[in-house]
Short mmCIF file of C-alpha atoms (C1' of nucleotides) in Angstrom, two decimals:
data_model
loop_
_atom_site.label_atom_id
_atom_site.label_comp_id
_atom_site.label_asym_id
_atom_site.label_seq_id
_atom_site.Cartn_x
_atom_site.Cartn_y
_atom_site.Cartn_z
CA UNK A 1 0.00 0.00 0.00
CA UNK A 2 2.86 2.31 0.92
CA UNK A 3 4.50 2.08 -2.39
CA UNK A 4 1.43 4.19 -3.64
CA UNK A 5 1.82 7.04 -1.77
CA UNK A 6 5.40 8.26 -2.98
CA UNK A 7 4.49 10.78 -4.37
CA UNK A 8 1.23 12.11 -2.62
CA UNK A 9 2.44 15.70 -2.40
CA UNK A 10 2.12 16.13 -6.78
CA UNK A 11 -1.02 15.16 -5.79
CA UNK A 12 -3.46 18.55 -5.98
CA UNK A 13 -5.76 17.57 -3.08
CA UNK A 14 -3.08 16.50 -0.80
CA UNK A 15 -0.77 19.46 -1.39
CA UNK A 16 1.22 20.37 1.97
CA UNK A 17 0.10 17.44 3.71
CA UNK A 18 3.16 15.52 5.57
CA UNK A 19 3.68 11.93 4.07
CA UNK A 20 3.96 10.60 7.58
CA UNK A 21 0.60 12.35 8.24
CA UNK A 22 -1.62 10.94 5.75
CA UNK A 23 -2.07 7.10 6.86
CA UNK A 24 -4.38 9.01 9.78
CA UNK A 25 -5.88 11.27 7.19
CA UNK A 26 -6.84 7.97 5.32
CA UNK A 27 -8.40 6.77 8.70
CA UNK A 28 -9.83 10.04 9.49
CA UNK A 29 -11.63 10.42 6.09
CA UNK A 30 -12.44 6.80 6.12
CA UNK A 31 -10.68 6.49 2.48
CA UNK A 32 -10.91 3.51 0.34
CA UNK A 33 -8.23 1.93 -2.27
CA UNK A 34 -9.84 -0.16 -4.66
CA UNK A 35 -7.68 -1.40 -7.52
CA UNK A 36 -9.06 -2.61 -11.15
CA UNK A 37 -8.18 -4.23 -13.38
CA UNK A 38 -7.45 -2.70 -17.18
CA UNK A 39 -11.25 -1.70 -18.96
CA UNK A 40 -12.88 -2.42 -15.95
CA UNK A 41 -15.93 0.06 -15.04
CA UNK A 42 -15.43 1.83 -11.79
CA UNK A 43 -18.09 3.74 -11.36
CA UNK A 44 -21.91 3.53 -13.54
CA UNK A 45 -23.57 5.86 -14.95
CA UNK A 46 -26.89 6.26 -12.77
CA UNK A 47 -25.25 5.78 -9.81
CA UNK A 48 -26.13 7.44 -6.49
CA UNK A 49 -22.64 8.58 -5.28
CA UNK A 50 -21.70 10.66 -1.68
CA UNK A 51 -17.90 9.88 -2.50
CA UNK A 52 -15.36 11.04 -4.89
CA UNK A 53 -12.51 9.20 -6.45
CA UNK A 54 -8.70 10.29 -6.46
CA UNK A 55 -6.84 8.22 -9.71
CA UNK A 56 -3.59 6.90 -8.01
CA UNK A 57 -2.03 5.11 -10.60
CA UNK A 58 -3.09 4.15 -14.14
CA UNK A 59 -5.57 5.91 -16.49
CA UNK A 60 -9.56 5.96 -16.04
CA UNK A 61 -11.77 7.65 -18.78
CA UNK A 62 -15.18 9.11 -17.95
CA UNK A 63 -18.07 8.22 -20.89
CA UNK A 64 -21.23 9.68 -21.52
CA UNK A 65 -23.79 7.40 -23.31
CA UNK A 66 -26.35 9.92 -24.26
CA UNK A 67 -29.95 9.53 -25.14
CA UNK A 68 -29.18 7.91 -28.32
CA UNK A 69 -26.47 5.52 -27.59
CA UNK A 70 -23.41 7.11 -28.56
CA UNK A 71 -20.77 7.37 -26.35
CA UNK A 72 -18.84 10.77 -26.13
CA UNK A 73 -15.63 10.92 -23.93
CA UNK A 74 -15.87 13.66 -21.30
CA UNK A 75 -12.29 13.33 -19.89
CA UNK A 76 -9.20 10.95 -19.88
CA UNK A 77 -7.78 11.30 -16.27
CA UNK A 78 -4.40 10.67 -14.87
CA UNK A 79 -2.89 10.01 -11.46
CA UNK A 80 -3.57 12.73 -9.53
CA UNK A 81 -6.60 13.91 -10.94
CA UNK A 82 -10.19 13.65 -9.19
CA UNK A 83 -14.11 12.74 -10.51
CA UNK A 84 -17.14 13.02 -9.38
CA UNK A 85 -16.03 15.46 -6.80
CA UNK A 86 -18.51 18.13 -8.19
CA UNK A 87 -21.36 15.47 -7.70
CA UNK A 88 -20.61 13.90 -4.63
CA UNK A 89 -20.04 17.53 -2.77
CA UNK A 90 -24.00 18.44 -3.38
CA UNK A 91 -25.02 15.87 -1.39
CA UNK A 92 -25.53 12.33 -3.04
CA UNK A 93 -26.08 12.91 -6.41
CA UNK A 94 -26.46 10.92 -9.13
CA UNK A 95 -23.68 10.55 -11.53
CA UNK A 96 -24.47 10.87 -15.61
CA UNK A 97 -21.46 9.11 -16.37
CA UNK A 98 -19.29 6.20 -16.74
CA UNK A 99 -16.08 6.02 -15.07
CA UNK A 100 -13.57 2.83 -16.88
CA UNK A 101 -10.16 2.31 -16.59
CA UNK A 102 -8.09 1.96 -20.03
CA UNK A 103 -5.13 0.75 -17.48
CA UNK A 104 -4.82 -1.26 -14.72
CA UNK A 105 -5.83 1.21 -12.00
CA UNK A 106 -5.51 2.06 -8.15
CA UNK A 107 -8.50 4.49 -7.55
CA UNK A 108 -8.98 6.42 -3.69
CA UNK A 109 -12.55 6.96 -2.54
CA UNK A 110 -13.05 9.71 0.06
CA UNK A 111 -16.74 10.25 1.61
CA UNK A 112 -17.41 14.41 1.10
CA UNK A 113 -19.64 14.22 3.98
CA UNK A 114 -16.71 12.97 6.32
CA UNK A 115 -14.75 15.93 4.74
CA UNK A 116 -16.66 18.83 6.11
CA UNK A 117 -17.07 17.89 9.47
CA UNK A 118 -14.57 18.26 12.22
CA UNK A 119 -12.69 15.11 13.22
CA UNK A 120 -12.78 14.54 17.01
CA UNK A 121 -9.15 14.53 16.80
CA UNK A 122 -9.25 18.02 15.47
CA UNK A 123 -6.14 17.63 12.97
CA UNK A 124 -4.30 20.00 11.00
CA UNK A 125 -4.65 17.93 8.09
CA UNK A 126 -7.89 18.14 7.80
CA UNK A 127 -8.72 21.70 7.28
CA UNK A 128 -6.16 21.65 4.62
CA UNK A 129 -7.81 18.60 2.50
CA UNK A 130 -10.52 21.02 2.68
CA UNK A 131 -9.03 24.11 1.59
CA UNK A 132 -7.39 21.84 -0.97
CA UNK A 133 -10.70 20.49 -2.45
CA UNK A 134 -11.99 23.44 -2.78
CA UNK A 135 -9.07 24.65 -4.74
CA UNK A 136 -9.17 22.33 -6.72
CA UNK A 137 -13.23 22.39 -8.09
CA UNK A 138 -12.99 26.21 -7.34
CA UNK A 139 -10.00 25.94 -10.36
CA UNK A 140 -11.64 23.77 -12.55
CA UNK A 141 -14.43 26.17 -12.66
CA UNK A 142 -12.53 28.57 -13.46
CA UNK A 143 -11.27 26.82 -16.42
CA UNK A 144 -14.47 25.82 -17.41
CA UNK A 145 -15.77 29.56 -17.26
CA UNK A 146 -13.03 30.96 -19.08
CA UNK A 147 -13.40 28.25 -21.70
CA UNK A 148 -17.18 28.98 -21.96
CA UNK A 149 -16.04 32.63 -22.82
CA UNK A 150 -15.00 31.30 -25.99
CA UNK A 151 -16.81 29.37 -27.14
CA UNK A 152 -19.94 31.17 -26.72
CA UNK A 153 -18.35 33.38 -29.32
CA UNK A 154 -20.22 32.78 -32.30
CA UNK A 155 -17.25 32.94 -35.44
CA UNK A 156 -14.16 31.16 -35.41
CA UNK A 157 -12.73 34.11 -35.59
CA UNK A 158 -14.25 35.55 -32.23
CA UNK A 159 -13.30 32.27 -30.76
CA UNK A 160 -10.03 32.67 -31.98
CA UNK A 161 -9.41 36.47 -30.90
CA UNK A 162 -11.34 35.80 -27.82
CA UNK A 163 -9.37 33.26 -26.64
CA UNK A 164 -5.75 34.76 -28.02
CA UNK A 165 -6.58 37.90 -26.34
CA UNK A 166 -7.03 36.00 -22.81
CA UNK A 167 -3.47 34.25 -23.08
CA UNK A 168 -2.04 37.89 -24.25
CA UNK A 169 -3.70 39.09 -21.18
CA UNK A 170 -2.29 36.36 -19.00
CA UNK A 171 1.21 36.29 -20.29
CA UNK A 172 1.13 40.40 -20.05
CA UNK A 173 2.39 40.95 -23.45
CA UNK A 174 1.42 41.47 -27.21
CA UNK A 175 3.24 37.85 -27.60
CA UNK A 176 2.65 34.67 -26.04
CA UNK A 177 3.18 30.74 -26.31
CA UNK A 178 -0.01 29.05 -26.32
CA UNK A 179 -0.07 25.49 -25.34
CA UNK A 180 -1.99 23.75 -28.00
CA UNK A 181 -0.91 22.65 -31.35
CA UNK A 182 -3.67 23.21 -33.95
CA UNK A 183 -5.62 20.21 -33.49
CA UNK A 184 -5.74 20.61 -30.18
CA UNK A 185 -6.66 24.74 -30.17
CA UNK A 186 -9.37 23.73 -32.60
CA UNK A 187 -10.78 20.54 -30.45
CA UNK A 188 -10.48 23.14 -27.65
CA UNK A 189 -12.89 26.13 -29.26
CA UNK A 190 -14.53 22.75 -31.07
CA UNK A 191 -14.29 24.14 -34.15
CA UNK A 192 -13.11 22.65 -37.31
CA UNK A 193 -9.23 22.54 -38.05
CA UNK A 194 -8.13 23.49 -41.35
CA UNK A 195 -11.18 25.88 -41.07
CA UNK A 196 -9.84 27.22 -37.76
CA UNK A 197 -6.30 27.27 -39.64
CA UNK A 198 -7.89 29.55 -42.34
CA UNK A 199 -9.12 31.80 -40.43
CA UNK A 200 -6.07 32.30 -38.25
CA UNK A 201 -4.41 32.76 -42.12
CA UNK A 202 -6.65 35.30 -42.70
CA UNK A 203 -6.19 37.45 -39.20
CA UNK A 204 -2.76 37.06 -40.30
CA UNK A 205 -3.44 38.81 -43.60
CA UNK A 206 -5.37 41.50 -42.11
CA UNK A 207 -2.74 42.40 -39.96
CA UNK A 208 -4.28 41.14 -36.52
CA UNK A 209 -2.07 38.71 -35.32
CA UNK A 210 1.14 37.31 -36.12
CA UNK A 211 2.47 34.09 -35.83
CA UNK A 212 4.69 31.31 -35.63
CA UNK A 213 3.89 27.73 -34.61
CA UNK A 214 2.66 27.98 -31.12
CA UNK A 215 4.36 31.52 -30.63
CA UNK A 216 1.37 34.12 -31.58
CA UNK A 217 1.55 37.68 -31.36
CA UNK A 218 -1.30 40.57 -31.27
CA UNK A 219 -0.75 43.93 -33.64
CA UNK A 220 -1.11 46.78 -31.39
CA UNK A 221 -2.26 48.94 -34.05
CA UNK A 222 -5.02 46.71 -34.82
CA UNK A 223 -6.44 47.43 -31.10
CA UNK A 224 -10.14 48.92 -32.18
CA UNK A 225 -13.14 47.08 -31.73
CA UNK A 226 -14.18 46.47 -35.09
CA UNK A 227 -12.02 43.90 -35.31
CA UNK A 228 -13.84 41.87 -33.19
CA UNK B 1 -28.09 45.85 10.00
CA UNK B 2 -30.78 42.94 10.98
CA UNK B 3 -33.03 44.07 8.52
CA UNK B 4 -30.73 42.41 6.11
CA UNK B 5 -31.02 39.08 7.21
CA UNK B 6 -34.62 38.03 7.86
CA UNK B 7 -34.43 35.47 4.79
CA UNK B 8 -31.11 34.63 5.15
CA UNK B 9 -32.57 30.92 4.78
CA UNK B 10 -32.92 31.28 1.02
CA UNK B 11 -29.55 32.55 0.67
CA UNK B 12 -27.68 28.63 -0.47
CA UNK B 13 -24.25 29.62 1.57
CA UNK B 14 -26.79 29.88 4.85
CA UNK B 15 -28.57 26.99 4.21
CA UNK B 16 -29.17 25.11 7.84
CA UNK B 17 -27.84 28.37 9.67
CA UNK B 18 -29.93 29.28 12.65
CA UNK B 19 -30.83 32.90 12.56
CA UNK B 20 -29.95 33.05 15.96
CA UNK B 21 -26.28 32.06 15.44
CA UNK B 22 -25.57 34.54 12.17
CA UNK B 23 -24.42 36.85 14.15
CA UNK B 24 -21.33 35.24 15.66
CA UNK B 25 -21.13 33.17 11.96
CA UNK B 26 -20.07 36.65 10.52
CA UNK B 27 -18.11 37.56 13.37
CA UNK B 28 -16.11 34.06 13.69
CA UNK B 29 -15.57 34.51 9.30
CA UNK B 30 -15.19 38.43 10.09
CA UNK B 31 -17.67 38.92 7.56
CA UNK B 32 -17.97 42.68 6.22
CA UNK B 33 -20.83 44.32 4.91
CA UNK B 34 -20.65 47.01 2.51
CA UNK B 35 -23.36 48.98 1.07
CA UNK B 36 -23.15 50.60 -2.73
CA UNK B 37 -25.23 53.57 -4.79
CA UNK B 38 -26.31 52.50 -8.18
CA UNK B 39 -23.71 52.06 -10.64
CA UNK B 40 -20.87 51.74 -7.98
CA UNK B 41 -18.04 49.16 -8.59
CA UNK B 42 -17.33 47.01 -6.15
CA UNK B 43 -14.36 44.89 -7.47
CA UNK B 44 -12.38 46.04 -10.27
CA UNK B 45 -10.84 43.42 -12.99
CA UNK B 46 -7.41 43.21 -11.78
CA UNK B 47 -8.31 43.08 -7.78
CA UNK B 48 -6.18 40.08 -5.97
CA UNK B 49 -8.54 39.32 -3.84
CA UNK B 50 -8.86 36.13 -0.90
CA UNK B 51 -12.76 37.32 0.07
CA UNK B 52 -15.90 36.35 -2.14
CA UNK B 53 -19.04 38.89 -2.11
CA UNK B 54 -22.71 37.57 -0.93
CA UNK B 55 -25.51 39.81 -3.05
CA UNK B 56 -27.40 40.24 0.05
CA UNK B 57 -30.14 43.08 -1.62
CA UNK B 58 -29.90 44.76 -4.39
CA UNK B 59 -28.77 43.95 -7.94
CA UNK B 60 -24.76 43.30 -9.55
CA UNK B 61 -23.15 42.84 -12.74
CA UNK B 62 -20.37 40.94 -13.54
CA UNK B 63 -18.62 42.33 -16.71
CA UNK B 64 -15.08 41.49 -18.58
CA UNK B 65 -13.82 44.27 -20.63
CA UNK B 66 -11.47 41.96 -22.99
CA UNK B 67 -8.15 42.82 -24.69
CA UNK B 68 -9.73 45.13 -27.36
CA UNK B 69 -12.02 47.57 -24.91
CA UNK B 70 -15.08 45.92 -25.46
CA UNK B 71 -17.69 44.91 -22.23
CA UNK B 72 -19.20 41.50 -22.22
CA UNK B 73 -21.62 41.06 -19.49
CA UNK B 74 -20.95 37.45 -17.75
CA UNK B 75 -23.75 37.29 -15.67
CA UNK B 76 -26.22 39.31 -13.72
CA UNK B 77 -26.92 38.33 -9.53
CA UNK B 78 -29.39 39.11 -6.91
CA UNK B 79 -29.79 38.76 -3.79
CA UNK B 80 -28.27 35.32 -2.76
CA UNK B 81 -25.87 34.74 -5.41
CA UNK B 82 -22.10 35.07 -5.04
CA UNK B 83 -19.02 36.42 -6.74
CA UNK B 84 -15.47 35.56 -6.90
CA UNK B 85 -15.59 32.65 -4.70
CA UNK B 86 -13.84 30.77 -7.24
CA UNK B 87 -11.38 33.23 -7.29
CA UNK B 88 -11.13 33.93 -4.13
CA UNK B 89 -11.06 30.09 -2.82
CA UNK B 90 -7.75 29.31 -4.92
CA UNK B 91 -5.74 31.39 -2.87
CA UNK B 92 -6.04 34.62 -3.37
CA UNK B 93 -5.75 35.12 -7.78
CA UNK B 94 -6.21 38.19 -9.72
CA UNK B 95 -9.62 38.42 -10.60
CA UNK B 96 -10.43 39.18 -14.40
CA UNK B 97 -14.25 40.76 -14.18
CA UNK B 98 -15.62 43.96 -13.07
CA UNK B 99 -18.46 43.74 -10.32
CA UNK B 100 -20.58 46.93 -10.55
CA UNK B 101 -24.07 47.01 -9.36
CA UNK B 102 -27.01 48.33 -11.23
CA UNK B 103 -29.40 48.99 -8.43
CA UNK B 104 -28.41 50.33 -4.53
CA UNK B 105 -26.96 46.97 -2.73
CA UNK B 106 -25.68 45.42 -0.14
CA UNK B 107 -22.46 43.06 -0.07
CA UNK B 108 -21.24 40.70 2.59
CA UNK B 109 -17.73 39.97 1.97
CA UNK B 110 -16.13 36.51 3.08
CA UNK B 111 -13.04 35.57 3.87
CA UNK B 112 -12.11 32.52 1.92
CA UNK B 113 -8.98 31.83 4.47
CA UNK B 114 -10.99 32.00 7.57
CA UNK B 115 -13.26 29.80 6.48
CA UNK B 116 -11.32 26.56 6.02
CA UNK B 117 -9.61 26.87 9.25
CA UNK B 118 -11.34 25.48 11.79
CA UNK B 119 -12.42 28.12 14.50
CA UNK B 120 -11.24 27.87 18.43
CA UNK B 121 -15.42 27.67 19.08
CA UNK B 122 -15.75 24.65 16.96
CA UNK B 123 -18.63 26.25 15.91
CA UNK B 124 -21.17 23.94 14.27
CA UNK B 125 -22.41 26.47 11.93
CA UNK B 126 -18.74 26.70 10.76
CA UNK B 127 -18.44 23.46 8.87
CA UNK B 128 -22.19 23.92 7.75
CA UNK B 129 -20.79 26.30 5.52
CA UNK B 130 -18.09 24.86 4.48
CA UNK B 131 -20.82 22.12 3.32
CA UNK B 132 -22.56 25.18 1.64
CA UNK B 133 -19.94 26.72 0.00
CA UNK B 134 -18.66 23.46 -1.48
CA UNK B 135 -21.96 22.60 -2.28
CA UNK B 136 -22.66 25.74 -4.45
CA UNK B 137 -19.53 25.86 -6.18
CA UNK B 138 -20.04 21.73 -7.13
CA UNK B 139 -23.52 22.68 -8.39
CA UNK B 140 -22.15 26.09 -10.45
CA UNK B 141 -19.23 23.13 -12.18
CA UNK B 142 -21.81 21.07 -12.92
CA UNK B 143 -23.57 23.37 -14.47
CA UNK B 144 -21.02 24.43 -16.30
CA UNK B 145 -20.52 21.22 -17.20
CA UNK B 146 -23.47 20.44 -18.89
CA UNK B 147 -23.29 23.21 -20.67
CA UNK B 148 -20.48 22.75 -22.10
CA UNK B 149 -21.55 19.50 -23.66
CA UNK B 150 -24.38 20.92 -25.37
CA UNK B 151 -22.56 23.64 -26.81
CA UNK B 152 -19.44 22.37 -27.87
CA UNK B 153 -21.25 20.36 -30.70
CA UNK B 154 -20.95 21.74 -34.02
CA UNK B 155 -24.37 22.27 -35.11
CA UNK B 156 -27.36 23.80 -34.20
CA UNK B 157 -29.80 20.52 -34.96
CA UNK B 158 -26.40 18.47 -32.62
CA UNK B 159 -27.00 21.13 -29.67
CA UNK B 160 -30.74 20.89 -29.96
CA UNK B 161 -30.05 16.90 -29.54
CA UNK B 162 -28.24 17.29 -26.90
CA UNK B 163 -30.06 19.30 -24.87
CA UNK B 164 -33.16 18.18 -25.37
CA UNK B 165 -32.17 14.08 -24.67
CA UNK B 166 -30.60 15.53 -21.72
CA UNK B 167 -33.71 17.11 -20.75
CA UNK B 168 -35.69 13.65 -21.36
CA UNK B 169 -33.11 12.11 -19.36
CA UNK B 170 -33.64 14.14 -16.59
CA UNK B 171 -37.16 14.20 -16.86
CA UNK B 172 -37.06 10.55 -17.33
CA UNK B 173 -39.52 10.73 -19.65
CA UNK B 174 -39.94 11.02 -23.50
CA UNK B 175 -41.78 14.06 -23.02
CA UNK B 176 -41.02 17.35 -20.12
CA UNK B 177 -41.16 20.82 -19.96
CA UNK B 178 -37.91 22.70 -20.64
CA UNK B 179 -37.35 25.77 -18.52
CA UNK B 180 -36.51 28.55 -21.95
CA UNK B 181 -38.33 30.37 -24.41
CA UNK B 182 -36.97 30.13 -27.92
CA UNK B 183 -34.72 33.34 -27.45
CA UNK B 184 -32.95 32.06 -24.01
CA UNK B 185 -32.46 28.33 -25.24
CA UNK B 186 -31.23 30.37 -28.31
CA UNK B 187 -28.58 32.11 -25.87
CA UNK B 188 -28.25 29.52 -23.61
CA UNK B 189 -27.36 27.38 -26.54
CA UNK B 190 -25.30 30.41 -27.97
CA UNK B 191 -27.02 30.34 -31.31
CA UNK B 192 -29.35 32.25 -33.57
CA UNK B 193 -32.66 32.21 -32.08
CA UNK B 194 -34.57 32.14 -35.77
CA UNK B 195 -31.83 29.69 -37.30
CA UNK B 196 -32.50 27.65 -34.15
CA UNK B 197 -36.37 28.08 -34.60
CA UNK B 198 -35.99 27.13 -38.06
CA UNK B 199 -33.58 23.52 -37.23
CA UNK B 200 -36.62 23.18 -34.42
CA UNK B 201 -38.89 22.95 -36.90
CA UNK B 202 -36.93 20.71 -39.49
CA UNK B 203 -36.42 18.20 -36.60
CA UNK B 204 -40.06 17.93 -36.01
CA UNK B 205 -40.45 17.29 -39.87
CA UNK B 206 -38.32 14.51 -39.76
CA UNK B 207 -40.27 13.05 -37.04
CA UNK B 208 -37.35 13.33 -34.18
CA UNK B 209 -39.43 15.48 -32.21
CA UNK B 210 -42.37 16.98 -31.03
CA UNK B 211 -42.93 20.23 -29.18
CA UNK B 212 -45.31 23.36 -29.06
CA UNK B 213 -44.56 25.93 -26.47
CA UNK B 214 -42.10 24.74 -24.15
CA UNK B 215 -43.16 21.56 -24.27
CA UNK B 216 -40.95 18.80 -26.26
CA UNK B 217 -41.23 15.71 -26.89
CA UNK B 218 -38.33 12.73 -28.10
CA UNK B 219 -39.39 10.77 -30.77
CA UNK B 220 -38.69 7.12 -29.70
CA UNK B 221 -39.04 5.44 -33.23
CA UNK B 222 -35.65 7.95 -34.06
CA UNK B 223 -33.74 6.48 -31.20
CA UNK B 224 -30.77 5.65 -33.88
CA UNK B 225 -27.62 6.95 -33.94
CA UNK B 226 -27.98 8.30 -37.30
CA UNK B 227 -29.98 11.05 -36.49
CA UNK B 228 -27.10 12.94 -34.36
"C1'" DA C 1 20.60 9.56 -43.57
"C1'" DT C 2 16.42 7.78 -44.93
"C1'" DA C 3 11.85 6.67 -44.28
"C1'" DA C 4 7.61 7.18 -41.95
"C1'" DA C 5 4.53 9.85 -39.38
"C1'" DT C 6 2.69 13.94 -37.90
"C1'" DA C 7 1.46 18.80 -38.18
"C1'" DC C 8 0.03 22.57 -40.90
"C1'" DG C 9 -1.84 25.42 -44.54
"C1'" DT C 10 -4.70 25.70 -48.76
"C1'" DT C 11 -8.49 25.00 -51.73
"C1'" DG C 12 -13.21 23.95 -53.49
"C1'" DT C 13 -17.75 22.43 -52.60
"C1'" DA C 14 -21.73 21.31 -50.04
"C1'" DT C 15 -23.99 22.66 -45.77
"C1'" DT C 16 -25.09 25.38 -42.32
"C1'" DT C 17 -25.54 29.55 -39.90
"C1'" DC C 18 -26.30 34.30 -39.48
"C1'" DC C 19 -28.97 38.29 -40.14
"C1'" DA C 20 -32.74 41.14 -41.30
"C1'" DA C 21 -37.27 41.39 -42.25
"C1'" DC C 22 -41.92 40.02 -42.06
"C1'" DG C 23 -46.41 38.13 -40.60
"C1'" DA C 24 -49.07 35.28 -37.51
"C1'" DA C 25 -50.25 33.89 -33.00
"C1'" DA C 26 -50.54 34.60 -28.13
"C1'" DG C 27 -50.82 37.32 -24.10
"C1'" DG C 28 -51.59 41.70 -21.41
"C1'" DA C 29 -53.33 46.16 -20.56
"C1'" DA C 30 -56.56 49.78 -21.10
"C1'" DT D 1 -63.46 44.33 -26.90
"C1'" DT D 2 -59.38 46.73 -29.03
"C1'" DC D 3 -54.69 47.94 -29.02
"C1'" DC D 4 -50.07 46.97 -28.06
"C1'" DT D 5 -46.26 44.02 -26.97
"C1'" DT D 6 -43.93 39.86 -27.06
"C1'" DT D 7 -43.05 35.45 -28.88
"C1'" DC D 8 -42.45 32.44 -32.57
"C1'" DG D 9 -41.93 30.52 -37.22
"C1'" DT D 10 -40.56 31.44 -42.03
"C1'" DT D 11 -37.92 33.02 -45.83
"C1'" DG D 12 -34.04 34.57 -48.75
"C1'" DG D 13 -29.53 36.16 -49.47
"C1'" DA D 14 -24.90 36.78 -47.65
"C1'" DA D 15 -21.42 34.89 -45.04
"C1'" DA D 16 -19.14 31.40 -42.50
"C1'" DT D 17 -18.26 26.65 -41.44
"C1'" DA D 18 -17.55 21.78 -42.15
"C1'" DC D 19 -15.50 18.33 -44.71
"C1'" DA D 20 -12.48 15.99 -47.74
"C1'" DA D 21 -8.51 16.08 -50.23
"C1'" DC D 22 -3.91 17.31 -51.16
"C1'" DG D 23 1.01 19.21 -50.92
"C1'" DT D 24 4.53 20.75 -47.98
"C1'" DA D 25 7.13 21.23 -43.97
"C1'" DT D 26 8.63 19.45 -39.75
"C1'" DT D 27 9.45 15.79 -36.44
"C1'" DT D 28 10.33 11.16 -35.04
"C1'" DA D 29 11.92 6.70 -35.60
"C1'" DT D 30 14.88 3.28 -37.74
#
DNA sequence: ATAAATACGTTGTATTTCCAACGAAAGGAA
DNA sequence: TTCCTTTCGTTGGAAATACAACGTATTTAT
């Protein structure tokens, strides 16, 4: 069991918590390993859950099978990485997808309703699991709002200028890296590549943005809102 | 200052909080309220801030001006919604929006830091809203979530699809009551509402579905895959 | 170094969406 | 009732996107 926990602290929820600390946290939170085996199904979609999983080793996938059958794939998760955290934290809910492992897995269940509560023992640990959690959905929504930003954008090429303009903002300059090849930028505004690739061709032309593989830069001089 | 708080009960962060023990709540989280005119803004983009704001009366917007001047309004609260706890509950992070509020209003600020810790009262109430908080911010992802499937499909007739089987799922039923008119499922689904009202109407030619007012219906003789 | 694989841009066509405009239907107010 | 407003479906033309196909450049593997 030991041999999983090397490397807990690369581990988002556990951040700052002592190694020689967490075999109580795993008491205190009641936490379960389960292990699977590769393509196994770890969690069904329909089911009522009040816990969330931590991937220790291996690689899980979570599956929606919509109304008609087909199966779309909602994430592809690696150690470290949680689901069904934003389900099982609003009280049992049910879960609308299907959790399978494409590897041989170790998976770690913690209850959210043991979370909240103070442990009789009062430990440091445990308001920092907390704080840690929270960081961690309170991030992913902010990834999912930003992302909404763009896509919401009607044309490519508001998607596109949206979303370029948000990495010139973060990076604090007219040029940037982005960290998406063009397949990936394009699955990530889910719009079509070589018609994404067009379009960034054409901004090009009209003197919006420059760039260079993943190295983009934004004209100053192009700054006025008709552009967008 | 009491006036403020007789329905306290309907805000979701106060859910199971006695009125009698608000008082010392706010005191143990050092809550601060702050009143605004009209048009007043409360949190400029930019702001590092570690507190998130509770709409207690009144009414806010919550605006990004983007990289090329222009204002895109990202959503509108009243009393009982929050801001910035996503921000705020990741360590304290730069927030990107403008909060302004469009009517007079009052604003209980949080402190995200004080709230994971546990207090030297042990206060019950305290890990009740740590429940809350978690629970709000899990129901905000998921709805984010869900969202996000519907819209990142290419098409308009694909989006319809997929929100209305998700809707039927819900419902458990071929038939249910969706909560839009045709312009906000047009904006929820961020399309045009007459191209929209138009693929509505081609669907229910082809005998995939059947609706009039807000009232749909799946098909079940079209459950194949080949209509999506 | 050579071959294979991947990433990227371009083009043309068929579809789809947007946009503006219009009329009909439904609902509310006077 | 009558008038006014809002909601909804329809249509047609302009614009944008998806999709498939292809050539080139770049990267990776052998």
């Amino acid at each position: 069991m030991d041999k999983y926990f090397n490397d807990i602290n690369h581990i988002p929820l556990f951040a700052g918590i002592e190694k020689s600390n967490f075999k109580s946290l795993l008491t205190c939170l009641s936490g379960k390993l389960e292990s699977y085996d590769k393509h196994q199904t770890v969690l069904f979609s329909g089911d009522i859950i009040s816990s969330f999983g931590v991937v220790i080793s291996g690689k899980v996938q979570v599956i929606q099978d919509d109304y008609y059958g087909n199966n779309n794939i909602i994430s592809i998760l690696s150690p470290g990485q949680l689901f069904g955290e934003s389900f099982a934290c609003g009280g049992p809910t049910i879960f609308p997808f299907t959790v399978t492992t494409t590897k041989p897995s170790v998976i770690l269940f913690i209850d959210c309703s043991k979370l909240a509560m103070p442990c009789r023992k009062a430990c440091s640990f445990h308001s920092q699991i907390i704080q840690n959690l929270l960081s961690v959905i309170s991030t992913n929504n902010r990834g999912l709002t930003e992302k909404m930003q763009f896509i919401t954008k009607r044309s490519t090429r508001e998607k596109l200028l949206a979303y370029l303009s948000a990495q010139a903002r973060k990076a604090d300059s007219h040029s940037f890296l982005i960290p998406f090849n063009r397949q990936e930028l394009a699955d990530y505004l889910s719009v079509d590549r070589s018609a994404m690739s067009a379009e960034l061709s054409k901004l090009k032309r009209d003197g919006i943005i420059k760039y260079r593989k993943n190295k983009f830069e934004l004209c100053v001089d192009s700054l006025s809102s008709d552009n967008v």
